[in-house]
């Protein structure tokens, strides 16, 4: 009986909040009527987008409330209301999410009265269930109906506020447009970095190498010893140019990824890091023994880990870091943690932005947690099929 009362009290709070939201929606009818009249008169068409935004906020609050009760988040799918007044009005009218919210609000005027049914259930339940459970030791009958009312309110809200396939498709197209733009920007930045590395490093060494060889040819007949020294210098420059080229090639796609797989490449990266790095693996194997993620996914994960460890060594002040690789049912998960000073800002540099763009191009997600004082945790999820 005590557990039943507690559950009924929790459901009562849920229904009271629903009643307050229903009362607010009833008051909102006035705003809807004014907006409809003003829009019909054309002169007040600017009010339509603002009213739609208010409806979105009300529907969003109901989504949060119903999701908190059921434990399942209700997604949102809206087109952004931006641009001129005409563009905002056109988007508000054509957005499938507007129709979904309006349909829910109309239905909510009816089922928003469910909390009223709760009022007689409490006194009746305390008497009937008190005797039924206390004397006969039977299961409560009346008070659980309050919980069922809360369940019904949440169920109807979930069904009505769930975005339509057309709305989800529109949001997905917008996401793909943004990720494509980010991928193009990341590709352009990568090309500029490669060009800069070749121009400032390899090209400069090759020019110096060509000049040394030319001077050695001129001095060969008159001063063979000086020519030999110049040729030794030229050989050193050629070796340095080859080293620079290897670095550029590794930055494009590390050959170790092909040879040893992601786990082996990350272990080699950890061994060469300036930090003391611990690598833990869940569900993955070294080399080619087990299933591997696609090459693009492995390359993105390797880039994220390399960039994270570089940033930690430069800015965090930490002396150690942890890298965790895990195979999930839907993809690959990466977590890099350091115990540094924290305070990493996603907008403060190109490193984190480059990670996000590279991961977003593969439809993945990046979460950065870095409070002041640390620790800094970078979590990445890359979807793939194993």
Short mmCIF file of C-alpha atoms in Angstrom, two decimals:
data_model
loop_
_atom_site.label_atom_id
_atom_site.label_comp_id
_atom_site.label_asym_id
_atom_site.label_seq_id
_atom_site.Cartn_x
_atom_site.Cartn_y
_atom_site.Cartn_z
CA UNK A 1 0.00 0.00 0.00
CA UNK A 2 2.85 2.40 0.82
CA UNK A 3 4.49 1.83 -2.58
CA UNK A 4 1.14 2.31 -4.31
CA UNK A 5 0.60 5.63 -2.55
CA UNK A 6 4.10 6.81 -3.50
CA UNK A 7 3.56 5.89 -7.15
CA UNK A 8 0.14 7.57 -7.13
CA UNK A 9 1.70 10.70 -5.62
CA UNK A 10 4.35 10.73 -8.36
CA UNK A 11 1.66 10.35 -10.99
CA UNK A 12 -0.31 13.14 -9.32
CA UNK A 13 2.64 15.53 -9.72
CA UNK A 14 2.84 14.54 -13.38
CA UNK A 15 -0.88 15.19 -13.88
CA UNK A 16 -0.78 18.50 -12.00
CA UNK A 17 1.99 19.72 -14.33
CA UNK A 18 -0.06 18.51 -17.29
CA UNK A 19 -3.08 20.37 -15.97
CA UNK A 20 -1.05 23.57 -15.67
CA UNK A 21 0.19 23.18 -19.23
CA UNK A 22 -3.35 22.48 -20.44
CA UNK A 23 -4.60 25.62 -18.69
CA UNK A 24 -1.84 27.60 -20.39
CA UNK A 25 -2.80 26.15 -23.77
CA UNK A 26 -6.41 27.20 -23.19
CA UNK A 27 -5.23 30.76 -22.59
CA UNK A 28 -3.10 30.49 -25.73
CA UNK A 29 -6.27 30.19 -27.82
CA UNK A 30 -6.51 33.98 -27.68
CA UNK A 31 -3.06 34.33 -29.25
CA UNK A 32 -3.99 31.84 -31.96
CA UNK A 33 -7.18 33.73 -32.82
CA UNK A 34 -5.39 37.08 -32.97
CA UNK A 35 -2.66 35.59 -35.18
CA UNK A 36 -5.19 33.94 -37.50
CA UNK A 37 -7.16 37.19 -37.92
CA UNK A 38 -4.01 39.28 -38.41
CA UNK A 39 -2.56 36.81 -40.92
CA UNK A 40 -5.83 36.70 -42.85
CA UNK A 41 -5.69 40.51 -42.99
CA UNK A 42 -2.11 40.21 -44.37
CA UNK A 43 -0.90 43.22 -42.35
CA UNK A 44 -0.19 41.01 -39.33
CA UNK A 45 1.50 38.15 -41.18
CA UNK A 46 4.74 38.86 -39.26
CA UNK A 47 3.00 37.47 -36.15
CA UNK A 48 2.71 33.97 -37.63
CA UNK A 49 6.39 32.94 -37.25
CA UNK A 50 6.52 34.26 -33.70
CA UNK A 51 3.35 32.34 -32.81
CA UNK A 52 4.79 29.18 -34.36
CA UNK A 53 7.91 29.64 -32.23
CA UNK A 54 5.74 29.91 -29.11
CA UNK A 55 3.88 26.73 -30.08
CA UNK A 56 7.25 25.00 -30.56
CA UNK A 57 8.29 25.98 -27.04
CA UNK A 58 5.02 24.72 -25.56
CA UNK A 59 5.26 21.47 -27.50
CA UNK A 60 8.92 21.15 -26.51
CA UNK A 61 8.01 21.47 -22.84
CA UNK A 62 5.38 18.76 -23.26
CA UNK A 63 7.92 16.54 -25.02
CA UNK A 64 10.31 16.90 -22.11
CA UNK A 65 7.58 16.17 -19.56
CA UNK A 66 6.27 13.10 -21.39
CA UNK A 67 9.81 11.87 -22.07
CA UNK A 68 10.77 12.22 -18.41
CA UNK A 69 7.73 10.13 -17.42
CA UNK A 70 8.19 7.37 -19.99
CA UNK A 71 11.99 7.39 -20.01
CA UNK A 72 12.04 7.70 -23.80
CA UNK A 73 13.01 11.00 -25.37
CA UNK A 74 10.62 12.39 -27.99
CA UNK A 75 12.68 13.83 -30.86
CA UNK A 76 12.09 17.23 -32.44
CA UNK A 77 12.18 17.96 -36.16
CA UNK A 78 11.80 21.62 -37.09
CA UNK A 79 13.03 23.78 -39.92
CA UNK A 80 14.77 26.94 -38.65
CA UNK A 81 12.74 30.14 -39.00
CA UNK A 82 15.34 32.51 -40.44
CA UNK A 83 15.56 35.09 -43.20
CA UNK A 84 13.13 37.78 -44.21
CA UNK A 85 9.54 37.99 -42.99
CA UNK A 86 8.27 36.36 -46.17
CA UNK A 87 10.77 33.51 -45.87
CA UNK A 88 9.92 33.00 -42.20
CA UNK A 89 6.19 32.89 -42.97
CA UNK A 90 6.74 30.47 -45.84
CA UNK A 91 8.87 28.18 -43.67
CA UNK A 92 6.38 28.30 -40.79
CA UNK A 93 3.53 27.33 -43.10
CA UNK A 94 5.37 24.60 -44.99
CA UNK A 95 7.23 23.04 -42.06
CA UNK A 96 5.65 19.62 -41.30
CA UNK A 97 6.48 20.19 -37.63
CA UNK A 98 4.00 23.08 -37.54
CA UNK A 99 1.15 20.79 -38.54
CA UNK A 100 2.26 18.19 -35.99
CA UNK A 101 2.30 20.74 -33.15
CA UNK A 102 -1.02 22.26 -34.17
CA UNK A 103 -2.64 18.83 -34.34
CA UNK A 104 -1.30 18.02 -30.87
CA UNK A 105 -2.52 21.32 -29.44
CA UNK A 106 -6.05 20.77 -30.77
CA UNK A 107 -6.10 17.25 -29.30
CA UNK A 108 -4.60 18.53 -26.04
CA UNK A 109 -7.60 20.78 -25.54
CA UNK A 110 -9.57 17.52 -25.16
CA UNK A 111 -7.29 15.10 -23.33
CA UNK A 112 -5.74 17.88 -21.26
CA UNK A 113 -8.73 17.43 -18.96
CA UNK A 114 -7.51 13.99 -17.84
CA UNK A 115 -6.09 15.41 -14.56
CA UNK A 116 -9.64 16.32 -13.52
CA UNK A 117 -10.47 12.61 -13.31
CA UNK A 118 -7.76 12.27 -10.68
CA UNK A 119 -9.58 14.41 -8.12
CA UNK A 120 -12.25 11.88 -7.00
CA UNK A 121 -9.79 8.99 -7.18
CA UNK A 122 -7.70 10.11 -4.20
CA UNK A 123 -10.39 10.12 -1.48
CA UNK A 124 -12.04 7.07 -3.00
CA UNK A 125 -8.72 5.26 -3.28
CA UNK A 126 -7.60 6.02 0.27
CA UNK A 127 -10.86 4.56 1.61
CA UNK A 128 -11.34 1.61 -0.73
CA UNK A 129 -7.70 0.62 -1.16
CA UNK A 130 -7.05 1.21 2.54
CA UNK A 131 -9.69 -1.34 3.47
CA UNK A 132 -8.99 -3.61 0.51
CA UNK A 133 -5.25 -3.78 1.17
CA UNK A 134 -5.26 -3.34 4.92
CA UNK A 135 -7.95 -5.84 5.87
CA UNK A 136 -8.01 -8.28 2.98
CA UNK A 137 -4.34 -7.99 1.99
CA UNK A 138 -5.27 -7.58 -1.67
CA UNK A 139 -3.65 -5.49 -4.36
CA UNK A 140 -4.80 -1.84 -4.62
CA UNK A 141 -7.47 -1.15 -7.21
CA UNK A 142 -8.33 2.56 -7.27
CA UNK A 143 -5.04 4.42 -6.69
CA UNK A 144 -3.23 2.68 -9.60
CA UNK A 145 -5.80 4.33 -11.88
CA UNK A 146 -4.03 7.65 -11.21
CA UNK A 147 -0.82 6.18 -12.61
CA UNK A 148 -2.72 4.90 -15.62
CA UNK A 149 -4.06 8.39 -16.26
CA UNK A 150 -0.48 9.73 -16.26
CA UNK A 151 0.56 6.91 -18.58
CA UNK A 152 -2.31 7.70 -20.92
CA UNK A 153 -1.44 11.40 -21.00
CA UNK A 154 2.20 10.61 -21.79
CA UNK A 155 1.26 8.01 -24.43
CA UNK A 156 -1.07 10.31 -26.33
CA UNK A 157 1.49 13.12 -26.17
CA UNK A 158 4.20 10.81 -27.50
CA UNK A 159 2.04 9.64 -30.40
CA UNK A 160 0.89 13.13 -31.35
CA UNK A 161 4.24 14.94 -30.89
CA UNK A 162 6.38 12.37 -32.65
CA UNK A 163 7.71 14.04 -35.83
CA UNK A 164 6.36 12.75 -39.11
CA UNK A 165 8.61 10.91 -41.59
CA UNK A 166 8.49 13.98 -43.84
CA UNK A 167 9.70 16.21 -41.00
CA UNK A 168 12.48 13.80 -40.08
CA UNK A 169 13.52 13.65 -43.73
CA UNK A 170 13.66 17.46 -43.95
CA UNK A 171 15.82 17.67 -40.81
CA UNK A 172 18.04 14.88 -42.10
CA UNK A 173 18.56 16.69 -45.40
CA UNK A 174 19.50 19.86 -43.49
CA UNK A 175 21.98 17.87 -41.39
CA UNK A 176 23.52 16.35 -44.50
CA UNK A 177 23.89 19.79 -46.06
CA UNK A 178 25.72 21.02 -42.96
CA UNK A 179 27.94 17.95 -42.68
CA UNK A 180 28.77 18.16 -46.38
CA UNK A 181 29.80 21.79 -45.93
CA UNK A 182 31.89 20.80 -42.91
CA UNK A 183 33.51 17.95 -44.84
CA UNK A 184 34.36 20.27 -47.72
CA UNK A 185 35.82 22.81 -45.28
CA UNK A 186 37.83 20.09 -43.52
CA UNK A 187 39.08 18.78 -46.88
CA UNK A 188 40.11 22.28 -47.93
CA UNK A 189 41.92 22.87 -44.63
CA UNK A 190 43.70 19.53 -45.03
CA UNK A 191 44.82 20.42 -48.55
CA UNK A 192 46.10 23.79 -47.35
CA UNK A 193 48.00 22.11 -44.53
CA UNK A 194 49.61 19.64 -46.93
CA UNK A 195 50.50 22.46 -49.31
CA UNK A 196 52.01 24.47 -46.44
CA UNK A 197 54.02 21.48 -45.19
CA UNK A 198 55.34 20.76 -48.67
CA UNK A 199 56.13 24.42 -49.38
CA UNK A 200 57.74 25.28 -46.06
CA UNK A 201 59.47 21.97 -45.45
CA UNK A 202 60.09 19.59 -48.33
CA UNK A 203 60.23 22.17 -51.12
CA UNK A 204 62.67 24.38 -49.21
CA UNK A 205 64.97 21.42 -48.55
CA UNK A 206 64.82 20.31 -52.19
CA UNK A 207 65.72 23.83 -53.38
CA UNK A 208 68.65 23.90 -50.98
CA UNK A 209 69.63 20.41 -52.14
CA UNK A 210 69.61 21.52 -55.78
CA UNK A 211 71.81 24.54 -54.95
CA UNK A 212 74.31 22.39 -53.00
CA UNK A 213 74.61 19.94 -55.87
CA UNK A 214 75.13 22.82 -58.34
CA UNK A 215 77.87 24.36 -56.15
CA UNK A 216 79.52 20.94 -55.74
CA UNK A 217 79.61 20.49 -59.54
CA UNK A 218 81.32 23.87 -59.96
CA UNK A 219 83.84 23.21 -57.19
CA UNK A 220 84.55 19.60 -58.17
CA UNK A 221 87.50 20.34 -60.50
CA UNK A 222 89.11 23.10 -58.43
CA UNK A 223 88.42 21.99 -54.82
CA UNK A 224 87.37 18.31 -54.57
CA UNK A 225 87.37 18.40 -50.76
CA UNK A 226 84.89 21.29 -50.65
CA UNK A 227 82.79 19.54 -53.30
CA UNK A 228 82.72 16.39 -51.14
CA UNK A 229 81.54 18.40 -48.12
CA UNK A 230 78.80 19.96 -50.22
CA UNK A 231 77.73 16.53 -51.45
CA UNK A 232 77.62 15.30 -47.83
CA UNK A 233 75.42 18.26 -46.96
CA UNK A 234 73.25 17.49 -49.99
CA UNK A 235 72.84 13.91 -48.83
CA UNK A 236 71.77 15.12 -45.40
CA UNK A 237 69.24 17.48 -46.98
CA UNK A 238 67.90 14.65 -49.15
CA UNK A 239 67.38 12.47 -46.06
CA UNK A 240 65.62 15.32 -44.27
CA UNK A 241 63.39 15.92 -47.31
CA UNK A 242 62.46 12.22 -47.32
CA UNK A 243 61.62 12.44 -43.61
CA UNK A 244 59.37 15.44 -44.28
CA UNK A 245 57.65 13.57 -47.09
CA UNK A 246 57.03 10.60 -44.80
CA UNK A 247 55.41 12.92 -42.25
CA UNK A 248 53.17 14.40 -44.93
CA UNK A 249 52.16 10.94 -46.18
CA UNK A 250 51.43 9.73 -42.64
CA UNK A 251 49.23 12.75 -42.06
CA UNK A 252 47.17 11.88 -45.16
CA UNK A 253 46.69 8.22 -44.25
CA UNK A 254 49.14 6.56 -41.86
CA UNK A 255 50.51 3.36 -43.49
CA UNK A 256 50.58 1.76 -40.04
CA UNK A 257 46.77 1.73 -40.11
CA UNK A 258 46.85 -0.55 -43.13
CA UNK A 259 49.64 -2.71 -41.74
CA UNK A 260 48.65 -3.11 -38.10
CA UNK A 261 45.06 -1.94 -37.86
CA UNK A 262 43.62 0.72 -35.59
CA UNK A 263 44.63 -0.90 -32.29
CA UNK A 264 48.24 -1.41 -33.35
CA UNK A 265 48.44 2.10 -34.80
CA UNK A 266 47.05 3.64 -31.61
CA UNK A 267 49.49 1.65 -29.46
CA UNK A 268 52.36 2.91 -31.62
CA UNK A 269 50.99 6.44 -31.36
CA UNK A 270 50.81 6.10 -27.56
CA UNK A 271 54.37 4.81 -27.39
CA UNK A 272 55.68 7.83 -29.31
CA UNK A 273 53.61 10.39 -27.37
CA UNK A 274 55.17 12.86 -24.96
CA UNK A 275 52.65 11.67 -22.36
CA UNK A 276 52.38 8.38 -20.54
CA UNK A 277 49.40 6.91 -22.41
CA UNK A 278 47.38 3.87 -21.36
CA UNK A 279 45.43 2.17 -24.14
CA UNK A 280 42.46 -0.08 -23.31
CA UNK A 281 40.54 -2.03 -25.92
CA UNK A 282 37.08 -3.59 -25.80
CA UNK A 283 35.97 -5.90 -28.60
CA UNK A 284 38.82 -5.09 -31.01
CA UNK A 285 41.97 -7.02 -31.87
CA UNK A 286 45.42 -6.15 -33.19
CA UNK A 287 46.22 -6.53 -36.85
CA UNK A 288 43.92 -8.44 -39.17
CA UNK A 289 42.83 -11.20 -36.78
CA UNK A 290 39.36 -9.83 -36.02
CA UNK A 291 36.71 -7.63 -37.63
CA UNK A 292 37.82 -4.15 -38.57
CA UNK A 293 35.98 -0.91 -39.11
CA UNK A 294 36.03 0.67 -42.60
CA UNK A 295 39.24 2.47 -43.53
CA UNK A 296 37.62 5.92 -43.35
CA UNK A 297 36.34 5.22 -39.82
CA UNK A 298 39.75 3.97 -38.65
CA UNK A 299 41.45 7.02 -40.16
CA UNK A 300 39.00 9.39 -38.44
CA UNK A 301 39.47 7.64 -35.08
CA UNK A 302 43.26 7.74 -35.47
CA UNK A 303 43.15 11.44 -36.32
CA UNK A 304 40.98 12.21 -33.29
CA UNK A 305 43.31 10.32 -30.94
CA UNK A 306 46.45 11.87 -32.42
CA UNK A 307 45.00 15.39 -32.23
CA UNK A 308 43.71 14.83 -28.68
CA UNK A 309 47.06 13.57 -27.42
CA UNK A 310 48.88 16.43 -29.15
CA UNK A 311 46.57 19.00 -27.57
CA UNK A 312 46.92 17.34 -24.16
CA UNK A 313 50.72 17.38 -24.39
CA UNK A 314 50.77 21.04 -25.47
CA UNK A 315 48.10 22.69 -23.37
CA UNK A 316 46.73 20.50 -20.58
CA UNK A 317 49.79 20.29 -18.33
CA UNK A 318 49.04 16.61 -17.73
CA UNK A 319 51.70 13.92 -17.69
CA UNK A 320 49.43 11.01 -18.57
CA UNK A 321 46.36 10.21 -20.63
CA UNK A 322 44.00 7.29 -21.18
CA UNK A 323 42.70 6.09 -24.54
CA UNK A 324 39.78 3.67 -24.75
CA UNK A 325 38.64 1.96 -27.95
CA UNK A 326 35.41 -0.01 -27.96
CA UNK A 327 33.47 -1.88 -30.58
CA UNK A 328 29.76 -1.14 -30.26
CA UNK A 329 26.85 -2.73 -32.04
CA UNK A 330 26.31 0.41 -34.11
CA UNK A 331 29.89 1.53 -34.61
CA UNK A 332 33.20 2.46 -33.03
CA UNK A 333 33.58 4.43 -29.80
CA UNK A 334 36.67 6.38 -28.80
CA UNK A 335 37.38 8.10 -25.50
CA UNK A 336 40.49 10.14 -24.68
CA UNK A 337 40.92 11.43 -21.12
CA UNK A 338 43.65 13.49 -19.51
CA UNK A 339 43.95 14.85 -15.98
CA UNK A 340 45.16 18.28 -17.04
CA UNK A 341 43.94 21.76 -16.22
CA UNK A 342 40.88 21.51 -18.47
CA UNK A 343 39.10 24.50 -19.92
CA UNK A 344 39.31 23.29 -23.52
CA UNK A 345 37.20 25.55 -25.74
CA UNK A 346 35.72 24.14 -28.93
CA UNK A 347 35.70 27.61 -30.47
CA UNK A 348 39.19 28.52 -29.28
CA UNK A 349 41.20 26.69 -31.93
CA UNK A 350 41.09 24.66 -35.11
CA UNK A 351 41.98 21.31 -33.50
CA UNK A 352 38.61 20.49 -31.95
CA UNK A 353 36.78 22.02 -34.89
CA UNK A 354 38.77 19.82 -37.26
CA UNK A 355 37.82 16.75 -35.20
CA UNK A 356 34.15 17.65 -35.31
CA UNK A 357 34.16 18.23 -39.06
CA UNK A 358 35.99 15.00 -39.81
CA UNK A 359 33.68 12.98 -37.56
CA UNK A 360 30.53 14.75 -38.79
CA UNK A 361 31.47 13.83 -42.37
CA UNK A 362 31.01 10.18 -41.30
CA UNK A 363 27.71 10.95 -39.54
CA UNK A 364 29.36 10.61 -36.13
CA UNK A 365 29.33 12.75 -33.02
CA UNK A 366 31.91 14.38 -30.74
CA UNK A 367 31.35 15.24 -27.07
CA UNK A 368 33.93 17.39 -25.27
CA UNK A 369 33.79 17.67 -21.48
CA UNK A 370 36.47 19.94 -20.09
CA UNK A 371 35.60 21.86 -16.90
CA UNK A 372 38.18 24.27 -15.53
CA UNK A 373 40.53 22.24 -13.37
CA UNK A 374 40.01 19.10 -15.45
CA UNK A 375 39.71 16.42 -16.44
CA UNK A 376 39.26 16.75 -20.18
CA UNK A 377 37.31 13.93 -21.81
CA UNK A 378 36.75 13.68 -25.55
CA UNK A 379 34.23 11.05 -26.60
CA UNK A 380 33.62 10.13 -30.22
CA UNK A 381 31.10 7.75 -31.74
CA UNK A 382 31.59 6.72 -35.36
CA UNK A 383 28.76 4.67 -36.88
CA UNK A 384 29.77 1.74 -39.08
CA UNK A 385 28.82 -1.81 -40.00
CA UNK A 386 31.14 -4.56 -38.80
#
